mmCIF file of C-alpha atoms and ligand atoms in Angstrom:
data_model
loop_
_atom_site.group_PDB
_atom_site.id
_atom_site.type_symbol
_atom_site.label_atom_id
_atom_site.label_comp_id
_atom_site.label_asym_id
_atom_site.label_seq_id
_atom_site.Cartn_x
_atom_site.Cartn_y
_atom_site.Cartn_z
ATOM 1 C CA UNK Y 1 16.629 -29.796 2.153
ATOM 2 C CA UNK Y 2 18.179 -27.682 -0.603
ATOM 3 C CA UNK Y 3 20.279 -25.091 1.156
ATOM 4 C CA UNK Y 4 20.133 -22.363 -1.481
ATOM 5 C CA UNK Y 5 16.400 -22.376 -2.186
ATOM 6 C CA UNK Y 6 14.287 -19.628 -0.662
ATOM 7 C CA UNK Y 7 10.580 -19.426 -1.288
ATOM 8 C CA UNK Y 8 9.544 -15.898 -0.316
ATOM 9 C CA UNK Y 9 5.839 -15.568 0.269
ATOM 10 C CA UNK Y 10 6.014 -12.519 2.522
ATOM 11 C CA UNK Y 11 4.426 -9.192 1.533
ATOM 12 C CA UNK Y 12 7.763 -7.659 0.590
ATOM 13 C CA UNK Y 13 10.544 -7.957 -0.124
ATOM 14 C CA UNK Y 14 9.175 -10.138 -2.888
ATOM 15 C CA UNK Y 15 10.939 -12.491 -5.343
ATOM 16 C CA UNK Y 16 12.997 -11.044 -8.193
ATOM 17 C CA UNK Y 17 12.625 -12.356 -11.775
ATOM 18 C CA UNK Y 18 15.905 -13.857 -13.087
ATOM 19 C CA UNK Y 19 15.970 -11.399 -16.007
ATOM 20 C CA UNK Y 20 15.748 -8.518 -13.516
ATOM 21 C CA UNK Y 21 18.600 -9.971 -11.422
ATOM 22 C CA UNK Y 22 20.716 -10.262 -14.564
ATOM 23 C CA UNK Y 23 19.911 -6.694 -15.599
ATOM 24 C CA UNK Y 24 21.027 -5.483 -12.164
ATOM 25 C CA UNK Y 25 24.374 -7.275 -12.576
ATOM 26 C CA UNK Y 26 25.426 -5.046 -15.497
ATOM 27 C CA UNK Y 27 28.728 -3.173 -15.116
ATOM 28 C CA UNK Y 28 28.441 0.236 -13.477
ATOM 29 C CA UNK Y 29 28.027 3.315 -15.656
ATOM 30 C CA UNK Y 30 28.551 7.025 -15.046
ATOM 31 C CA UNK Y 31 25.491 8.657 -13.550
ATOM 32 C CA UNK Y 32 25.972 11.879 -15.545
ATOM 33 C CA UNK Y 33 26.415 10.119 -18.881
ATOM 34 C CA UNK Y 34 24.107 9.665 -21.838
ATOM 35 C CA UNK Y 35 23.344 6.022 -20.934
ATOM 36 C CA UNK Y 36 21.797 7.068 -17.634
ATOM 37 C CA UNK Y 37 19.693 9.753 -19.317
ATOM 38 C CA UNK Y 38 18.591 7.298 -21.983
ATOM 39 C CA UNK Y 39 17.580 4.823 -19.305
ATOM 40 C CA UNK Y 40 15.582 7.451 -17.389
ATOM 41 C CA UNK Y 41 13.835 8.532 -20.575
ATOM 42 C CA UNK Y 42 12.669 4.937 -21.099
ATOM 43 C CA UNK Y 43 11.603 4.478 -17.466
ATOM 44 C CA UNK Y 44 9.630 7.738 -17.075
ATOM 45 C CA UNK Y 45 6.632 7.056 -19.346
ATOM 46 C CA UNK Y 46 6.376 3.446 -18.203
ATOM 47 C CA UNK Y 47 6.207 4.424 -14.523
ATOM 48 C CA UNK Y 48 3.532 7.012 -15.304
ATOM 49 C CA UNK Y 49 1.322 4.322 -16.807
ATOM 50 C CA UNK Y 50 1.611 2.177 -13.679
ATOM 51 C CA UNK Y 51 0.561 5.141 -11.501
ATOM 52 C CA UNK Y 52 -2.176 6.228 -13.899
ATOM 53 C CA UNK Y 53 -0.807 9.740 -14.187
ATOM 54 C CA UNK Y 54 0.521 12.302 -16.621
ATOM 55 C CA UNK Y 55 2.719 13.670 -13.834
ATOM 56 C CA UNK Y 56 6.334 12.651 -13.396
ATOM 57 C CA UNK Y 57 6.935 9.768 -11.019
ATOM 58 C CA UNK Y 58 9.965 10.855 -9.004
ATOM 59 C CA UNK Y 59 12.496 8.196 -8.060
ATOM 60 C CA UNK Y 60 14.338 8.547 -4.760
ATOM 61 C CA UNK Y 61 17.126 6.259 -3.596
ATOM 62 C CA UNK Y 62 15.509 5.251 -0.326
ATOM 63 C CA UNK Y 63 13.100 2.727 1.154
ATOM 64 C CA UNK Y 64 9.370 3.342 0.943
ATOM 65 C CA UNK Y 65 9.178 5.135 4.285
ATOM 66 C CA UNK Y 66 11.331 7.973 2.911
ATOM 67 C CA UNK Y 67 8.633 8.409 0.273
ATOM 68 C CA UNK Y 68 6.041 8.748 3.027
ATOM 69 C CA UNK Y 69 8.210 11.246 4.922
ATOM 70 C CA UNK Y 70 8.855 13.181 1.692
ATOM 71 C CA UNK Y 71 5.094 13.501 1.211
ATOM 72 C CA UNK Y 72 4.730 14.906 4.724
ATOM 73 C CA UNK Y 73 7.630 17.408 4.666
ATOM 74 C CA UNK Y 74 6.845 18.683 1.200
ATOM 75 C CA UNK Y 75 3.078 18.932 1.285
ATOM 76 C CA UNK Y 76 2.209 19.765 4.878
ATOM 77 C CA UNK Y 77 3.056 23.079 6.548
ATOM 78 C CA UNK Y 78 4.094 23.075 10.237
ATOM 79 C CA UNK Y 79 0.729 24.132 11.700
ATOM 80 C CA UNK Y 80 -1.595 22.450 9.238
ATOM 81 C CA UNK Y 81 -4.348 20.128 10.422
ATOM 82 C CA UNK Y 82 -4.283 16.725 8.760
ATOM 83 C CA UNK Y 83 -6.338 13.551 8.847
ATOM 84 C CA UNK Y 84 -4.732 10.108 8.826
ATOM 85 C CA UNK Y 85 -6.692 6.941 8.154
ATOM 86 C CA UNK Y 86 -5.233 4.256 10.396
ATOM 87 C CA UNK Y 87 -6.354 0.782 9.425
ATOM 88 C CA UNK Y 88 -3.179 -0.953 10.569
ATOM 89 C CA UNK Y 89 0.559 -0.601 11.177
ATOM 90 C CA UNK Y 90 1.337 1.433 8.040
ATOM 91 C CA UNK Y 91 -1.441 3.927 8.725
ATOM 92 C CA UNK Y 92 0.123 4.303 12.184
ATOM 93 C CA UNK Y 93 3.453 5.007 10.527
ATOM 94 C CA UNK Y 94 1.950 7.893 8.507
ATOM 95 C CA UNK Y 95 0.470 9.296 11.732
ATOM 96 C CA UNK Y 96 3.828 8.918 13.535
ATOM 97 C CA UNK Y 97 5.624 10.821 10.774
ATOM 98 C CA UNK Y 98 3.076 13.656 10.982
ATOM 99 C CA UNK Y 99 3.391 13.813 14.773
ATOM 100 C CA UNK Y 100 7.194 13.880 14.464
ATOM 101 C CA UNK Y 101 6.852 17.134 12.515
ATOM 102 C CA UNK Y 102 4.426 18.592 15.075
ATOM 103 C CA UNK Y 103 1.551 18.526 12.649
ATOM 104 C CA UNK Y 104 -1.935 18.590 14.157
ATOM 105 C CA UNK Y 105 -3.054 15.060 13.404
ATOM 106 C CA UNK Y 106 -6.608 13.729 13.533
ATOM 107 C CA UNK Y 107 -7.196 10.015 13.098
ATOM 108 C CA UNK Y 108 -9.806 7.761 11.599
ATOM 109 C CA UNK Y 109 -9.141 4.411 13.224
ATOM 110 C CA UNK Y 110 -10.754 1.294 11.809
ATOM 111 C CA UNK Y 111 -10.753 -2.087 13.460
ATOM 112 C CA UNK Y 112 -7.621 -3.873 12.138
ATOM 113 C CA UNK Y 113 -8.803 -6.079 9.295
ATOM 114 C CA UNK Y 114 -11.491 -3.661 8.114
ATOM 115 C CA UNK Y 115 -11.316 -0.962 5.450
ATOM 116 C CA UNK Y 116 -12.189 2.699 6.007
ATOM 117 C CA UNK Y 117 -15.556 3.852 4.659
ATOM 118 C CA UNK Y 118 -16.880 6.957 2.932
ATOM 119 C CA UNK Y 119 -18.948 7.813 6.014
ATOM 120 C CA UNK Y 120 -15.747 7.800 8.140
ATOM 121 C CA UNK Y 121 -14.513 10.582 5.860
ATOM 122 C CA UNK Y 122 -17.796 12.497 6.011
ATOM 123 C CA UNK Y 123 -17.790 12.447 9.808
ATOM 124 C CA UNK Y 124 -14.134 13.470 10.055
ATOM 125 C CA UNK Y 125 -14.644 16.497 7.779
ATOM 126 C CA UNK Y 126 -17.771 17.518 9.662
ATOM 127 C CA UNK Y 127 -15.789 17.445 12.919
ATOM 128 C CA UNK Y 128 -12.629 19.061 11.460
ATOM 129 C CA UNK Y 129 -13.454 21.278 8.463
ATOM 130 C CA UNK Y 130 -9.918 22.750 8.304
ATOM 131 C CA UNK Y 131 -8.158 19.550 7.337
ATOM 132 C CA UNK Y 132 -5.477 20.385 4.752
ATOM 133 C CA UNK Y 133 -4.364 16.869 3.844
ATOM 134 C CA UNK Y 134 -5.687 13.337 4.180
ATOM 135 C CA UNK Y 135 -3.274 10.403 4.406
ATOM 136 C CA UNK Y 136 -4.440 6.924 3.520
ATOM 137 C CA UNK Y 137 -2.916 3.508 2.953
ATOM 138 C CA UNK Y 138 -4.051 1.851 -0.280
ATOM 139 C CA UNK Y 139 -3.100 -1.695 0.690
ATOM 140 C CA UNK Y 140 -2.643 -1.951 4.463
ATOM 141 C CA UNK Y 141 0.045 -4.627 4.428
ATOM 142 C CA UNK Y 142 -0.339 -5.480 8.111
ATOM 143 C CA UNK Y 143 -3.926 -6.689 7.662
ATOM 144 C CA UNK Y 144 -4.310 -7.457 3.943
ATOM 145 C CA UNK Y 145 -6.963 -4.749 3.532
ATOM 146 C CA UNK Y 146 -7.309 -2.735 0.335
ATOM 147 C CA UNK Y 147 -8.818 0.628 1.255
ATOM 148 C CA UNK Y 148 -11.345 1.978 -1.309
ATOM 149 C CA UNK Y 149 -9.090 4.849 -2.348
ATOM 150 C CA UNK Y 150 -11.183 5.904 -5.330
ATOM 151 C CA UNK Y 151 -14.394 6.222 -3.273
ATOM 152 C CA UNK Y 152 -12.668 7.873 -0.295
ATOM 153 C CA UNK Y 153 -10.985 10.365 -2.621
ATOM 154 C CA UNK Y 154 -14.286 11.223 -4.328
ATOM 155 C CA UNK Y 155 -15.850 12.015 -0.949
ATOM 156 C CA UNK Y 156 -12.912 14.207 0.073
ATOM 157 C CA UNK Y 157 -12.956 16.040 -3.276
ATOM 158 C CA UNK Y 158 -16.670 16.720 -2.985
ATOM 159 C CA UNK Y 159 -16.181 18.676 0.244
ATOM 160 C CA UNK Y 160 -12.629 20.020 0.362
ATOM 161 C CA UNK Y 161 -9.455 21.047 -1.427
ATOM 162 C CA UNK Y 162 -7.429 18.972 1.068
ATOM 163 C CA UNK Y 163 -4.534 17.092 -0.504
ATOM 164 C CA UNK Y 164 -5.088 13.358 -0.839
ATOM 165 C CA UNK Y 165 -1.891 11.481 -0.051
ATOM 166 C CA UNK Y 166 -1.745 7.757 -0.665
ATOM 167 C CA UNK Y 167 0.701 5.088 0.503
ATOM 168 C CA UNK Y 168 0.553 2.546 -2.311
ATOM 169 C CA UNK Y 169 3.830 0.834 -1.442
ATOM 170 C CA UNK Y 170 2.447 -2.687 -1.185
ATOM 171 C CA UNK Y 171 0.052 -2.700 -4.124
ATOM 172 C CA UNK Y 172 0.915 -0.282 -6.930
ATOM 173 C CA UNK Y 173 2.115 -2.412 -9.815
ATOM 174 C CA UNK Y 174 -0.278 -5.180 -8.743
ATOM 175 C CA UNK Y 175 -3.526 -3.247 -8.443
ATOM 176 C CA UNK Y 176 -4.986 -0.688 -10.808
ATOM 177 C CA UNK Y 177 -4.187 2.877 -9.798
ATOM 178 C CA UNK Y 178 -5.597 5.909 -11.603
ATOM 179 C CA UNK Y 179 -4.014 8.804 -9.825
ATOM 180 C CA UNK Y 180 -5.243 11.579 -12.146
ATOM 181 C CA UNK Y 181 -8.750 10.229 -12.715
ATOM 182 C CA UNK Y 182 -9.337 9.625 -8.984
ATOM 183 C CA UNK Y 183 -8.015 13.068 -8.024
ATOM 184 C CA UNK Y 184 -5.110 11.836 -5.885
ATOM 185 C CA UNK Y 185 -2.429 14.399 -5.052
ATOM 186 C CA UNK Y 186 0.586 12.440 -3.886
ATOM 187 C CA UNK Y 187 1.009 8.741 -4.519
ATOM 188 C CA UNK Y 188 3.944 6.859 -3.020
ATOM 189 C CA UNK Y 189 5.266 3.412 -3.792
ATOM 190 C CA UNK Y 190 8.459 1.417 -3.312
ATOM 191 C CA UNK Y 191 10.550 -1.036 -5.278
ATOM 192 C CA UNK Y 192 10.441 -4.207 -3.158
ATOM 193 C CA UNK Y 193 6.757 -5.101 -3.339
ATOM 194 C CA UNK Y 194 4.787 -5.421 -6.591
ATOM 195 C CA UNK Y 195 7.592 -3.865 -8.667
ATOM 196 C CA UNK Y 196 9.650 -7.091 -8.439
ATOM 197 C CA UNK Y 197 12.858 -5.362 -7.306
ATOM 198 C CA UNK Y 198 14.991 -5.267 -4.157
ATOM 199 C CA UNK Y 199 14.330 -2.480 -1.644
ATOM 200 C CA UNK Y 200 16.022 0.836 -2.339
ATOM 201 C CA UNK Y 201 13.769 2.964 -4.546
ATOM 202 C CA UNK Y 202 10.860 5.124 -3.444
ATOM 203 C CA UNK Y 203 8.480 6.376 -6.137
ATOM 204 C CA UNK Y 204 6.457 9.562 -5.674
ATOM 205 C CA UNK Y 205 3.998 11.182 -8.058
ATOM 206 C CA UNK Y 206 2.694 14.696 -7.342
ATOM 207 C CA UNK Y 207 -0.389 16.514 -8.703
ATOM 208 C CA UNK Y 208 -0.494 20.181 -9.784
ATOM 209 C CA UNK Y 209 -2.580 20.962 -6.695
ATOM 210 C CA UNK Y 210 0.152 19.456 -4.498
ATOM 211 C CA UNK Y 211 2.962 21.291 -6.359
ATOM 212 C CA UNK Y 212 1.149 24.525 -5.636
ATOM 213 C CA UNK Y 213 1.249 23.799 -1.940
ATOM 214 C CA UNK Y 214 4.823 22.441 -2.042
ATOM 215 C CA UNK Y 215 6.185 25.573 -3.662
ATOM 216 C CA UNK Y 216 4.751 27.737 -0.851
ATOM 217 C CA UNK Y 217 5.545 25.371 2.027
ATOM 218 C CA UNK Y 218 8.208 26.705 4.443
ATOM 219 C CA UNK Y 219 8.886 23.287 6.030
ATOM 220 C CA UNK Y 220 12.664 22.661 5.667
ATOM 221 C CA UNK Y 221 13.903 19.711 3.591
ATOM 222 C CA UNK Y 222 17.006 18.905 1.637
ATOM 223 C CA UNK Y 223 17.416 15.407 0.174
ATOM 224 C CA UNK Y 224 13.666 14.963 0.374
ATOM 225 C CA UNK Y 225 12.948 18.236 -1.456
ATOM 226 C CA UNK Y 226 10.727 16.924 -4.236
ATOM 227 C CA UNK Y 227 11.203 20.032 -6.380
ATOM 228 C CA UNK Y 228 14.898 19.187 -6.811
ATOM 229 C CA UNK Y 229 14.003 15.696 -7.981
ATOM 230 C CA UNK Y 230 11.308 16.998 -10.338
ATOM 231 C CA UNK Y 231 13.524 19.693 -11.893
ATOM 232 C CA UNK Y 232 16.153 17.077 -12.669
ATOM 233 C CA UNK Y 233 13.928 14.216 -13.750
ATOM 234 C CA UNK Y 234 12.236 16.245 -16.482
ATOM 235 C CA UNK Y 235 15.735 16.621 -17.957
ATOM 236 C CA UNK Y 236 16.404 12.869 -17.568
ATOM 237 C CA UNK Y 237 18.827 13.396 -14.701
ATOM 238 C CA UNK Y 238 18.808 13.101 -10.918
ATOM 239 C CA UNK Y 239 19.928 15.641 -8.286
ATOM 240 C CA UNK Y 240 22.100 13.057 -6.492
ATOM 241 C CA UNK Y 241 23.726 9.761 -7.511
ATOM 242 C CA UNK Y 242 20.916 7.339 -8.339
ATOM 243 C CA UNK Y 243 20.950 3.633 -7.452
ATOM 244 C CA UNK Y 244 21.945 2.711 -11.003
ATOM 245 C CA UNK Y 245 21.770 -1.056 -10.484
ATOM 246 C CA UNK Y 246 18.217 -0.737 -9.254
ATOM 247 C CA UNK Y 247 17.389 1.450 -12.263
ATOM 248 C CA UNK Y 248 18.732 -1.271 -14.603
ATOM 249 C CA UNK Y 249 16.404 -3.631 -12.788
ATOM 250 C CA UNK Y 250 13.489 -1.193 -12.843
ATOM 251 C CA UNK Y 251 13.767 -0.751 -16.595
ATOM 252 C CA UNK Y 252 13.616 -4.538 -17.040
ATOM 253 C CA UNK Y 253 10.791 -5.014 -14.513
ATOM 254 C CA UNK Y 254 8.654 -2.351 -16.222
ATOM 255 C CA UNK Y 255 9.368 -4.023 -19.550
ATOM 256 C CA UNK Y 256 8.124 -7.349 -18.135
ATOM 257 C CA UNK Y 257 4.960 -5.672 -16.848
ATOM 258 C CA UNK Y 258 4.266 -4.151 -20.262
ATOM 259 C CA UNK Y 259 4.955 -7.419 -22.081
ATOM 260 C CA UNK Y 260 2.382 -9.140 -19.887
ATOM 261 C CA UNK Y 261 0.091 -6.115 -20.214
ATOM 262 C CA UNK Y 262 -0.867 -4.056 -17.152
ATOM 263 C CA UNK Y 263 -4.469 -5.239 -17.373
ATOM 264 C CA UNK Y 264 -3.261 -8.833 -17.258
ATOM 265 C CA UNK Y 265 -0.889 -8.088 -14.375
ATOM 266 C CA UNK Y 266 -3.843 -6.769 -12.363
ATOM 267 C CA UNK Y 267 -6.042 -9.715 -13.372
ATOM 268 C CA UNK Y 268 -3.286 -12.129 -12.279
ATOM 269 C CA UNK Y 269 -3.116 -10.524 -8.834
ATOM 270 C CA UNK Y 270 -6.890 -10.672 -8.526
ATOM 271 C CA UNK Y 271 -6.808 -14.348 -9.387
ATOM 272 C CA UNK Y 272 -3.989 -15.056 -6.893
ATOM 273 C CA UNK Y 273 -6.105 -13.422 -4.185
ATOM 274 C CA UNK Y 274 -9.183 -15.459 -5.104
ATOM 275 C CA UNK Y 275 -7.234 -18.735 -5.231
ATOM 276 C CA UNK Y 276 -5.705 -18.039 -1.820
ATOM 277 C CA UNK Y 277 -8.955 -17.000 -0.176
ATOM 278 C CA UNK Y 278 -10.941 -19.905 -1.585
ATOM 279 C CA UNK Y 279 -8.281 -22.313 -0.267
ATOM 280 C CA UNK Y 280 -8.585 -21.111 3.341
ATOM 281 C CA UNK Y 281 -12.373 -21.028 3.143
ATOM 282 C CA UNK Y 282 -12.365 -24.662 1.992
ATOM 283 C CA UNK Y 283 -9.899 -25.591 4.742
ATOM 284 C CA UNK Y 284 -12.123 -23.936 7.346
ATOM 285 C CA UNK Y 285 -9.298 -21.650 8.495
ATOM 286 C CA UNK Y 286 -10.587 -18.082 9.067
ATOM 287 C CA UNK Y 287 -9.384 -15.129 7.007
ATOM 288 C CA UNK Y 288 -8.813 -11.814 8.785
ATOM 289 C CA UNK Y 289 -10.629 -9.715 6.170
ATOM 290 C CA UNK Y 290 -13.947 -9.948 4.375
ATOM 291 C CA UNK Y 291 -13.924 -10.460 0.593
ATOM 292 C CA UNK Y 292 -15.002 -6.872 -0.104
ATOM 293 C CA UNK Y 293 -12.003 -5.443 1.820
ATOM 294 C CA UNK Y 294 -9.386 -7.924 0.596
ATOM 295 C CA UNK Y 295 -6.166 -6.906 -1.139
ATOM 296 C CA UNK Y 296 -5.019 -8.675 -4.318
ATOM 297 C CA UNK Y 297 -1.410 -8.543 -3.061
ATOM 298 C CA UNK Y 298 -1.457 -9.977 0.468
ATOM 299 C CA UNK Y 299 -3.777 -12.261 2.451
ATOM 300 C CA UNK Y 300 -3.941 -12.410 6.253
ATOM 301 C CA UNK Y 301 -5.086 -15.652 7.868
ATOM 302 C CA UNK Y 302 -6.286 -15.836 11.489
ATOM 303 C CA UNK Y 303 -6.131 -19.459 12.680
ATOM 304 C CA UNK Y 304 -8.539 -20.555 15.392
ATOM 305 C CA UNK Y 305 -7.167 -23.963 16.379
ATOM 306 C CA UNK Y 306 -3.419 -23.795 15.776
ATOM 307 C CA UNK Y 307 -0.516 -21.450 16.426
ATOM 308 C CA UNK Y 308 0.453 -19.207 13.496
ATOM 309 C CA UNK Y 309 4.044 -19.071 14.734
ATOM 310 C CA UNK Y 310 4.343 -22.885 14.757
ATOM 311 C CA UNK Y 311 3.070 -22.941 11.187
ATOM 312 C CA UNK Y 312 5.683 -20.365 10.179
ATOM 313 C CA UNK Y 313 8.464 -22.449 11.763
ATOM 314 C CA UNK Y 314 7.366 -25.612 9.943
ATOM 315 C CA UNK Y 315 7.196 -23.805 6.598
ATOM 316 C CA UNK Y 316 10.623 -22.280 7.061
ATOM 317 C CA UNK Y 317 12.249 -25.395 8.488
ATOM 318 C CA UNK Y 318 10.834 -27.978 6.103
ATOM 319 C CA UNK Y 319 10.126 -26.083 2.904
ATOM 320 C CA UNK Y 320 12.407 -23.012 3.122
ATOM 321 C CA UNK Y 321 9.174 -21.095 2.608
ATOM 322 C CA UNK Y 322 8.585 -17.831 4.430
ATOM 323 C CA UNK Y 323 5.242 -16.309 5.223
ATOM 324 C CA UNK Y 324 4.994 -13.243 7.469
ATOM 325 C CA UNK Y 325 3.659 -13.069 11.006
ATOM 326 C CA UNK Y 326 1.384 -10.424 12.488
ATOM 327 C CA UNK Y 327 2.539 -6.926 13.438
ATOM 328 C CA UNK Y 328 1.810 -4.997 16.637
ATOM 329 C CA UNK Y 329 -1.631 -5.953 18.037
ATOM 330 C CA UNK Y 330 -1.852 -8.851 15.575
ATOM 331 C CA UNK Y 331 1.518 -10.365 16.612
ATOM 332 C CA UNK Y 332 1.221 -14.164 17.028
ATOM 333 C CA UNK Y 333 -2.443 -14.002 15.962
ATOM 334 C CA UNK Y 334 -2.213 -14.092 12.186
ATOM 335 C CA UNK Y 335 0.070 -15.082 9.356
ATOM 336 C CA UNK Y 336 0.287 -13.202 6.076
ATOM 337 C CA UNK Y 337 0.934 -14.558 2.606
ATOM 338 C CA UNK Y 338 2.385 -12.223 -0.002
ATOM 339 C CA UNK Y 339 1.223 -12.838 -3.559
ATOM 340 C CA UNK Y 340 2.536 -9.782 -5.343
ATOM 341 C CA UNK Y 341 4.921 -9.080 -8.178
ATOM 342 C CA UNK Y 342 6.774 -12.148 -9.436
ATOM 343 C CA UNK Y 343 4.129 -14.653 -8.324
ATOM 344 C CA UNK Y 344 2.139 -17.025 -10.525
ATOM 345 C CA UNK Y 345 -0.884 -19.283 -9.971
ATOM 346 C CA UNK Y 346 1.554 -22.240 -9.923
ATOM 347 C CA UNK Y 347 3.475 -20.526 -7.104
ATOM 348 C CA UNK Y 348 0.259 -20.212 -5.102
ATOM 349 C CA UNK Y 349 -0.643 -23.869 -5.619
ATOM 350 C CA UNK Y 350 2.803 -24.753 -4.264
ATOM 351 C CA UNK Y 351 2.405 -22.388 -1.305
ATOM 352 C CA UNK Y 352 -1.071 -23.652 -0.408
ATOM 353 C CA UNK Y 353 0.040 -27.302 -0.599
ATOM 354 C CA UNK Y 354 2.983 -26.643 1.744
ATOM 355 C CA UNK Y 355 0.832 -24.540 4.089
ATOM 356 C CA UNK Y 356 -1.665 -27.411 4.394
ATOM 357 C CA UNK Y 357 1.129 -29.689 5.627
ATOM 358 C CA UNK Y 358 2.280 -26.997 8.045
ATOM 359 C CA UNK Y 359 -1.283 -26.547 9.362
ATOM 360 C CA UNK Y 360 -1.538 -30.301 9.983
ATOM 361 C CA UNK Y 361 1.838 -30.312 11.754
ATOM 362 C CA UNK Y 362 0.798 -27.299 13.852
ATOM 363 C CA UNK Y 363 -2.249 -29.268 15.032
ATOM 364 C CA UNK Y 364 -4.938 -27.715 12.842
ATOM 365 C CA UNK Y 365 -7.890 -29.946 11.935
ATOM 366 C CA UNK Y 366 -8.024 -29.876 8.156
ATOM 367 C CA UNK Y 367 -8.609 -32.198 5.269
ATOM 368 C CA UNK Y 368 -5.351 -32.346 3.304
ATOM 369 C CA UNK Y 369 -5.788 -31.296 -0.296
ATOM 370 C CA UNK Y 370 -9.056 -29.444 0.191
ATOM 371 C CA UNK Y 371 -7.381 -26.032 -0.011
ATOM 372 C CA UNK Y 372 -5.377 -26.917 -3.097
ATOM 373 C CA UNK Y 373 -8.507 -28.313 -4.696
ATOM 374 C CA UNK Y 374 -10.485 -25.118 -4.058
ATOM 375 C CA UNK Y 375 -7.634 -23.037 -5.465
ATOM 376 C CA UNK Y 376 -7.504 -25.275 -8.552
ATOM 377 C CA UNK Y 377 -11.248 -24.838 -9.040
ATOM 378 C CA UNK Y 378 -10.914 -21.078 -8.610
ATOM 379 C CA UNK Y 379 -8.123 -21.092 -11.189
ATOM 380 C CA UNK Y 380 -10.294 -22.981 -13.684
ATOM 381 C CA UNK Y 381 -13.149 -20.491 -13.261
ATOM 382 C CA UNK Y 382 -11.076 -17.739 -14.772
ATOM 383 C CA UNK Y 383 -8.931 -19.966 -16.940
ATOM 384 C CA UNK Y 384 -7.531 -18.944 -20.222
ATOM 385 C CA UNK Y 385 -3.923 -18.682 -19.108
HETATM 386 C C1 PLP B 401 6.557 -1.964 2.877
HETATM 387 C C2 PLP B 401 5.678 -0.809 3.109
HETATM 388 C C3 PLP B 401 6.166 0.491 3.302
HETATM 389 C C4 PLP B 401 7.611 0.873 3.209
HETATM 390 O O1 PLP B 401 8.448 0.286 4.068
HETATM 391 P P1 PLP B 401 10.018 0.402 3.890
HETATM 392 O O2 PLP B 401 10.491 -0.665 4.792
HETATM 393 O O3 PLP B 401 10.414 1.752 4.317
HETATM 394 O O4 PLP B 401 10.316 0.150 2.442
HETATM 395 C C5 PLP B 401 5.264 1.532 3.455
HETATM 396 N N1 PLP B 401 3.954 1.317 3.410
HETATM 397 C C6 PLP B 401 3.425 0.094 3.218
HETATM 398 C C7 PLP B 401 1.950 -0.053 3.142
HETATM 399 C C8 PLP B 401 4.274 -1.001 3.063
HETATM 400 O O5 PLP B 401 3.763 -2.220 2.858
#
């Protein structure tokens, strides 16, 4: 086996385009110089388009979780009541952050593998009318569910001024997001998922409604004080030393997304999801989620007659291909395939072909080639490149 080939099909970190790797290898520059400001001035409008907002998208040197914590410490006051939608491990993380800051936290808990519904929101607000913020996960990476953020937000807006805070780490850049139009207040993402970069940047966009609250919020914060980042970014600077190499990469990655066209980027992810799902349906291997709840960036598969962990070992050992296992209550029960960012239909055909071999080796009863064939047919349905 080739020793330097890695085929990453996990839901983040995701593969990096060669042109992005090269951009990140540029010599270091001074972070207070004109080149850094010029770079930020190019990045700012492009990031806004990906988030669907006129607001600044703040860039913190941190992993995605710092973005989630920044949302909590900036926008929630110590004794506020909040609602967290928990549809998997990342919803739990939002709830854990809130509890860490002694915030009164109510939960909507869905069965793992199912999306939250508008009536869940209605019931929660009827039971707790004083909710000041609602936290939700756009793509719940642990289950492959895409929560209907637009619909949930509309329901919240119709009954409350509560801030709507969205974890979009594993789908923004791969799935359409219209922060302003949908009335979202804080939207968080990270660099290592659909943005085609290594981990290390957290992105956070903030609405006027949220700034209002942030400016009056006594909760202490220092590095995570979003106002500092905002005041600097509008002048094309940063309050602290930015991860310049990652910014070189971000500029290139955003350029690639615009060259392809954001609409086409989203259509590609949708097609990757459909190819993947049709393959497992044809193979007779159950998917964790229903079609209506499925995320275009990650697919969870729940085998009935073979061991997901054996499959993962075969893929890694024989093809240097990594898929992810299950988290928490889904450990050893599912495997998850990332198809976000730098991932093409050809990559998925490769992944499905290798996975079929791994299923056979793990003892699953399948007809070799039937998954690839279904994915090929799905590809042809939408084909024009
Ligand atoms: C990856 C991910 C995060 C961020 O995790 P970090 O390891 O802190 O970058 C947050 N939310 C979701 C939904 C994710 O998939």
